[in-house]
XYZ file of C-alpha atoms in Angstrom:
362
model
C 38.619 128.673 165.315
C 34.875 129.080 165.037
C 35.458 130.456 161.520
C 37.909 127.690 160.344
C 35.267 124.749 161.629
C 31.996 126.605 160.183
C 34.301 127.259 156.537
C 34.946 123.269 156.889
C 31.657 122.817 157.148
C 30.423 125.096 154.500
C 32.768 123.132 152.345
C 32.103 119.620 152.883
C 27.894 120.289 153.432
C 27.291 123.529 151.244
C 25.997 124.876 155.196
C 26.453 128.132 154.938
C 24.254 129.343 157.687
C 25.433 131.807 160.043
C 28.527 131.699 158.501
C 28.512 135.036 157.487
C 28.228 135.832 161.224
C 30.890 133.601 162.530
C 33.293 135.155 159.565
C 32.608 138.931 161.497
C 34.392 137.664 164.768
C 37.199 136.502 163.205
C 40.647 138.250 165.124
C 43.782 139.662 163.557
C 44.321 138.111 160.010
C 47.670 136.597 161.303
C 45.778 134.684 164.171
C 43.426 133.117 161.771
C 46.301 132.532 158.883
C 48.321 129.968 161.427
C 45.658 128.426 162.862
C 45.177 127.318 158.750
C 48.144 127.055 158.199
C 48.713 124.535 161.144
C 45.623 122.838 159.829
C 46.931 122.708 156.382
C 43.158 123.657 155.431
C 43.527 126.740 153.164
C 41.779 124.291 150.439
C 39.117 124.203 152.407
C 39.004 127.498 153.564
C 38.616 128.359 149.601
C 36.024 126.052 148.967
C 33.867 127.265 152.045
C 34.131 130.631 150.452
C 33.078 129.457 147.276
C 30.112 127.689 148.291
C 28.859 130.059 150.579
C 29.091 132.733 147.434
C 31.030 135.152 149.827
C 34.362 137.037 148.765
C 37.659 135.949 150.850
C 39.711 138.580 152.276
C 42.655 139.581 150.550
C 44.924 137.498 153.026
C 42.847 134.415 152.827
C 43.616 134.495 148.793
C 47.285 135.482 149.515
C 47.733 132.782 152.443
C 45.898 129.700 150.048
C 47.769 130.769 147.218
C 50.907 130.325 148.579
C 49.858 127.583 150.516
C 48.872 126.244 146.820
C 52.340 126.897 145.661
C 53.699 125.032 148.304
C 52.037 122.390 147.610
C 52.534 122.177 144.140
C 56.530 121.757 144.782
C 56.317 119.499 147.951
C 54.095 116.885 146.290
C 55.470 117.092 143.031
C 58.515 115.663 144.192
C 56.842 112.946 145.878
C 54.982 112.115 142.669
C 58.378 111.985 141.125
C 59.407 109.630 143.893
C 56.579 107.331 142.815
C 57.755 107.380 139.500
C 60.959 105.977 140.522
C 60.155 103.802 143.868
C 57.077 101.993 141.779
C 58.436 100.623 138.552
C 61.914 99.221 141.229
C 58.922 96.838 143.253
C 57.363 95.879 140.793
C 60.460 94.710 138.948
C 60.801 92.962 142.248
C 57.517 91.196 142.462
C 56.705 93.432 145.613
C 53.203 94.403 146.179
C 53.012 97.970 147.637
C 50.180 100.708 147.527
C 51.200 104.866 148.367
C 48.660 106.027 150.753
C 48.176 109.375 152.155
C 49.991 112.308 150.273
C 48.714 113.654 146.688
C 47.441 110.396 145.139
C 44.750 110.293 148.163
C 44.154 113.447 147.471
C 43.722 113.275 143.745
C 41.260 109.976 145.000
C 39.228 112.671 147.208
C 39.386 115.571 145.991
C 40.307 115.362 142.372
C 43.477 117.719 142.895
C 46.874 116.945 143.514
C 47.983 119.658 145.554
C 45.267 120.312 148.211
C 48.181 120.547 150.721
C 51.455 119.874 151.183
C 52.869 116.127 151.530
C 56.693 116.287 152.785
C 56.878 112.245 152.431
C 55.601 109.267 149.934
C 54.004 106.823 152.065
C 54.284 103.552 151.278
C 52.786 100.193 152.408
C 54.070 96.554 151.851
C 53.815 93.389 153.508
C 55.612 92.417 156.580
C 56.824 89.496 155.344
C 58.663 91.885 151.794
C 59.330 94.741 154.293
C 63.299 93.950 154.261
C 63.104 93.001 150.564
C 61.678 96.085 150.119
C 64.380 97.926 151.300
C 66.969 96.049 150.009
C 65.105 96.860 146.127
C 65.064 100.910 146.859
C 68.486 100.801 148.085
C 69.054 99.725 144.159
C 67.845 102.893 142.630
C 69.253 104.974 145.539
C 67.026 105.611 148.384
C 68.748 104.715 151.620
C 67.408 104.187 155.145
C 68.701 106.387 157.863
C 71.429 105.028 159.781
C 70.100 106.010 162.962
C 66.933 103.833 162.334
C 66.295 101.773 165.548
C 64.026 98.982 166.079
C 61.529 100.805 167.864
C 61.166 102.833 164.464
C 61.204 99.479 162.097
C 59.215 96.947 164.775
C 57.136 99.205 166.990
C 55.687 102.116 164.614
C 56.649 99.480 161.694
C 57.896 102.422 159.786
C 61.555 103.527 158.490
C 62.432 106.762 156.774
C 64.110 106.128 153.581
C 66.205 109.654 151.759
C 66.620 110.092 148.062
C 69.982 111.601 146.927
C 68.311 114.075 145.010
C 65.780 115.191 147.352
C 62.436 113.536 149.183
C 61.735 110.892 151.443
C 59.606 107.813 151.603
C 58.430 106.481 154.469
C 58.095 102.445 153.844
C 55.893 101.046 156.625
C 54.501 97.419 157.133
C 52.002 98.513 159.495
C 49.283 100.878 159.417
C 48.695 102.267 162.870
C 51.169 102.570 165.975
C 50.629 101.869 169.063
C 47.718 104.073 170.958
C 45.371 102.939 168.783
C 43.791 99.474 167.210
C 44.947 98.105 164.219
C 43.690 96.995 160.719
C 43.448 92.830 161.270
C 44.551 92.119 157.763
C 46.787 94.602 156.398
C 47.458 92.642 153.542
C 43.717 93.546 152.281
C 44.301 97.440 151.792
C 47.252 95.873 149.036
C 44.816 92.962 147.732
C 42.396 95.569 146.865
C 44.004 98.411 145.586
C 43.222 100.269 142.421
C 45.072 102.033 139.748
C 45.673 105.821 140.031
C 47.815 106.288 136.468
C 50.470 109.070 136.985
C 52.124 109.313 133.062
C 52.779 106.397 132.090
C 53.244 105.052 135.937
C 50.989 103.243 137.580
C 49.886 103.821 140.768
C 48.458 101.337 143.261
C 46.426 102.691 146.359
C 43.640 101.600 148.577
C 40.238 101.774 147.650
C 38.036 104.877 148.857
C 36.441 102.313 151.430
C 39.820 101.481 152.856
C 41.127 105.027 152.838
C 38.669 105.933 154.560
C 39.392 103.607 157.363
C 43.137 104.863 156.836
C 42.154 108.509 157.645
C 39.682 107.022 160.879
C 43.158 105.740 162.080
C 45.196 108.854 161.366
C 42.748 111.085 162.747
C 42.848 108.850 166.048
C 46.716 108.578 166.297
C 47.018 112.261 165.464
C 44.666 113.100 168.595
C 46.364 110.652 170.574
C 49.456 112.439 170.153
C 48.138 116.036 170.971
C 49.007 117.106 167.046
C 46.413 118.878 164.536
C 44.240 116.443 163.238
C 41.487 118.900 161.306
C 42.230 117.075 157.811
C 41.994 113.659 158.603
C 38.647 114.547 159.947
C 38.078 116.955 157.323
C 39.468 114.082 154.751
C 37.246 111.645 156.496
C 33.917 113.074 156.147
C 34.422 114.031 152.153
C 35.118 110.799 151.517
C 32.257 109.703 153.499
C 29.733 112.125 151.459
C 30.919 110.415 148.409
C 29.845 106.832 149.400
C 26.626 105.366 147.729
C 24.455 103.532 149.845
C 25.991 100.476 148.765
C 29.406 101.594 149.582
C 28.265 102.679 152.267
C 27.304 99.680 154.042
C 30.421 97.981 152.689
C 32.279 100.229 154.302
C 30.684 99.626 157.666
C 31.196 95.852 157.132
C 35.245 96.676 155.908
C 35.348 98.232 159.693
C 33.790 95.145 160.948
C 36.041 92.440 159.332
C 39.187 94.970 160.365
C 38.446 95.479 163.671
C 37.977 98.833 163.424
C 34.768 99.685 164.521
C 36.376 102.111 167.660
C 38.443 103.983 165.887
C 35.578 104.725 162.898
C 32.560 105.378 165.293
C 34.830 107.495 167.244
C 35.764 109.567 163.747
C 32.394 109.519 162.700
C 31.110 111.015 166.095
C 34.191 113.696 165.828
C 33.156 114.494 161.894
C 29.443 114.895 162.506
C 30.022 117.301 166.033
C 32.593 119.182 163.943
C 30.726 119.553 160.383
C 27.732 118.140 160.550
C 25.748 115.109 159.544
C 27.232 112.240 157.737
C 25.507 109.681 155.456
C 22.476 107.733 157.418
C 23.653 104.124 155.786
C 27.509 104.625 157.693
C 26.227 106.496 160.912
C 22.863 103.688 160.845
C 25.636 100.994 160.422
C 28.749 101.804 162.760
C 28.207 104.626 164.796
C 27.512 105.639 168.220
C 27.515 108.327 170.433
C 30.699 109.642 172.549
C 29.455 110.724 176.012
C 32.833 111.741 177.249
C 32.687 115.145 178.406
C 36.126 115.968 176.284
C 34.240 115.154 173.506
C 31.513 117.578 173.172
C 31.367 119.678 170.459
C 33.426 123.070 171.764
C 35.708 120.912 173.730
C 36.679 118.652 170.852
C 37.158 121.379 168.192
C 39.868 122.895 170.174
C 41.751 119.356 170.872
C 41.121 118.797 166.653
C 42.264 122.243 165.835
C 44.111 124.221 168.448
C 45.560 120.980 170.676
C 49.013 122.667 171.382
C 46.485 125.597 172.589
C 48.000 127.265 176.048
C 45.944 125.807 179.247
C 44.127 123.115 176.659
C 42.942 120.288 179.124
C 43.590 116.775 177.395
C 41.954 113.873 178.747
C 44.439 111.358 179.404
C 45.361 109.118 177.342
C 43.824 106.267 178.512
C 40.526 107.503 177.812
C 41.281 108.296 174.182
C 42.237 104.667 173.832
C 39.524 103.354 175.329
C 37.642 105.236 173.348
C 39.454 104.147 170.128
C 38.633 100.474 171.602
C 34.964 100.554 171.722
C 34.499 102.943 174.846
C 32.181 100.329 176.280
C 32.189 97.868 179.122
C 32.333 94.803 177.219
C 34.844 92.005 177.136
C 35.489 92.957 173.428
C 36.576 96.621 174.332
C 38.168 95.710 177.427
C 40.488 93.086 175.484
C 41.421 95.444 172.981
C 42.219 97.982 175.325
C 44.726 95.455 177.361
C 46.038 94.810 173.818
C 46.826 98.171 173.081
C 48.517 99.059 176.037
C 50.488 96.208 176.379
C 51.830 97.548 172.673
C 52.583 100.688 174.045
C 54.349 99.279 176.986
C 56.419 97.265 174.706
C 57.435 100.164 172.189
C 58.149 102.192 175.484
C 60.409 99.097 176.427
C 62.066 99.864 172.615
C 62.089 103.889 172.495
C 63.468 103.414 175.651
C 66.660 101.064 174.427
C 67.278 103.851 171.783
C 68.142 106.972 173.234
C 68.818 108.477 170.072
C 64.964 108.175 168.481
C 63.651 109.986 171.750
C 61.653 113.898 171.150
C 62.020 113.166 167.177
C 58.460 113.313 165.685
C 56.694 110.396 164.873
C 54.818 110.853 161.059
């Protein structure tokens, strides 16, 4: 793990100190290979390699490549989802931006196909999200008809198939419950900008509000004890691109979204896992986390190995309050009431619909 975390951090901060040294205690090849592969970091691995001016093994090459391959054919057909799902809203006068998946990463990282994306992600307004539906059920795509309302009212998500292959996953919200949500959800569509795919266009958030999207998938993904390495990873490149300027816009987006817990708590995880991050967003939003889970060692293994054998979580409670501010203040302590009276209520839901329960939540 030491490797993976120190080739992150080669490749987001051109660090390459020690790394040569961390590389020589790497185990058995296959050991390293799934802890990547359960990352879905090989990109990364690569570009640590590349900055650092060393030579990857012969399995890292074989293991990205592939990985690369992958990649190519998993988001390829969500791109050609786009193509389809895109042109049918807008014909319908419904705003909608894809986030997550290759577009973000084409808005990060200039590529495609930095790892797979098995769904298009999609975001509309509450108030279209039925409308919505109804318009992709026109050109084919039809929700599952085991969808319950815990799926379409608590995680404010429904999975939506394609005959000919590919999902979409058409949400109204932006974060479930275990974690605070964006205020105005309706800004991340206000704002979005044009990502041209052919002759498609493509509306997603701007880099300051994807940003904020990968602070809350980084949060929900620790929340439920799955790898989050490339939210964080995602997080902190994205950061590093920020001007000044953007930089303190972003820290006033988190503001005006309510989102200040859920970002300082990202930032804090990206700079103990790879290092610093701009001064204008750490000056702005951040603080420190003084929770004992979340020093350095300790929090690499919950980012990268959390389904690790004898792994000791906190509980949950103290990730959200956390996520809320992590602070005794009436602020934190109301968001934290808010937030787990949500997840009381879409354990009231799950709970009606026997047939959603052990099925992954995306």
């Amino acid at each position: 793990m030491n490797a993976l975390v120190a080739l992150c951090r080669c490749a987001l901060t051109g660090d390459s100190r020690h790394l040569g040294e961390v590389l020589e205690t790497v185990g058995p090849p296959e050991i390293f290979a799934g802890l990547v592969d359960h990352a879905r970091l090989w990109a990364a691995c690569e570009t640590g390699f590349a900055r650092a001016q060393l030579t990857p093994p012969d399995f890292v090459k074989e293991r990205a490549q592939a990985a690369r391959a992958r990649a190519m054919l998993v988001n390829s057909r969500a791109m050609g989802l786009a193509r389809i799902a895109f042109p049918c809203l807008e014909q319908h006068h419904i705003p909608a931006i894809a986030f997550k998946g290759p577009f973000h990463q084409r808005q990060l990282y200039d590529d495609w196909f930095v790892r797979r994306s098995n769904d298009l992600d999609l975001l509309v307004p509450h108030s279209r999200f039925e409308e919505a539906l109804s318009a992709l059920a026109s050109v084919g795509f039809r929700m599952r008809p085991e969808t319950s309302q815990w799926w379409k009212f608590s995680l404010g998500e429904v999975h939506c198939d394609y005959p000919g292959g590919g999902v979409i996953d058409l949400h109204h919200r932006l974060q479930q419950p275990g974690c605070p949500a964006p205020r105005d959800t309706a800004d991340f569509i206000e704002t979005a900008e044009i990502q041209q795919l052919g002759e498609t266009s493509i509306p997603l958030p701007s880099l300051q509000h994807a940003l904020l999207i990968s602070a809350l998938n980084f949060c929900k993904e620790l929340f439920h004890r799955k790898p989050s390495a490339r939210y964080a990873f995602d997080f902190a490149a994205g950061a590093l691109q920020l001007s000044p300027g953007a930089g303190r816009e972003f820290a006033a987006l988190a503001r005006r979204q309510g989102l200040e817990g859920p970002v300082d708590f990202t930032i804090a995880a990206c700079e103990s896992l790879f290092g610093p991050l701009p001064d204008m967003i750490a000056a702005s939003v951040r603080r420190p986390v003084a929770a004992d889970w979340a020093q350095p060692a300790q929090l690499a293994r919950l980012v990268f190995t959390p389904d690790a054998p004898g792994l000791r979580w906190p509980r949950r409670r103290a990730l959200l309050w956390q996520f809320c501010g992590g602070e005794p203040s009436a602020r934190c302590s109301f968001d934290f009431a808010a937030q787990a009276s949500r997840i009381a209520m879409g354990e009231v839901l799950r709970n009606a619909a026997p047939e959603t329960a052990g099925k992954a939540v995306s």
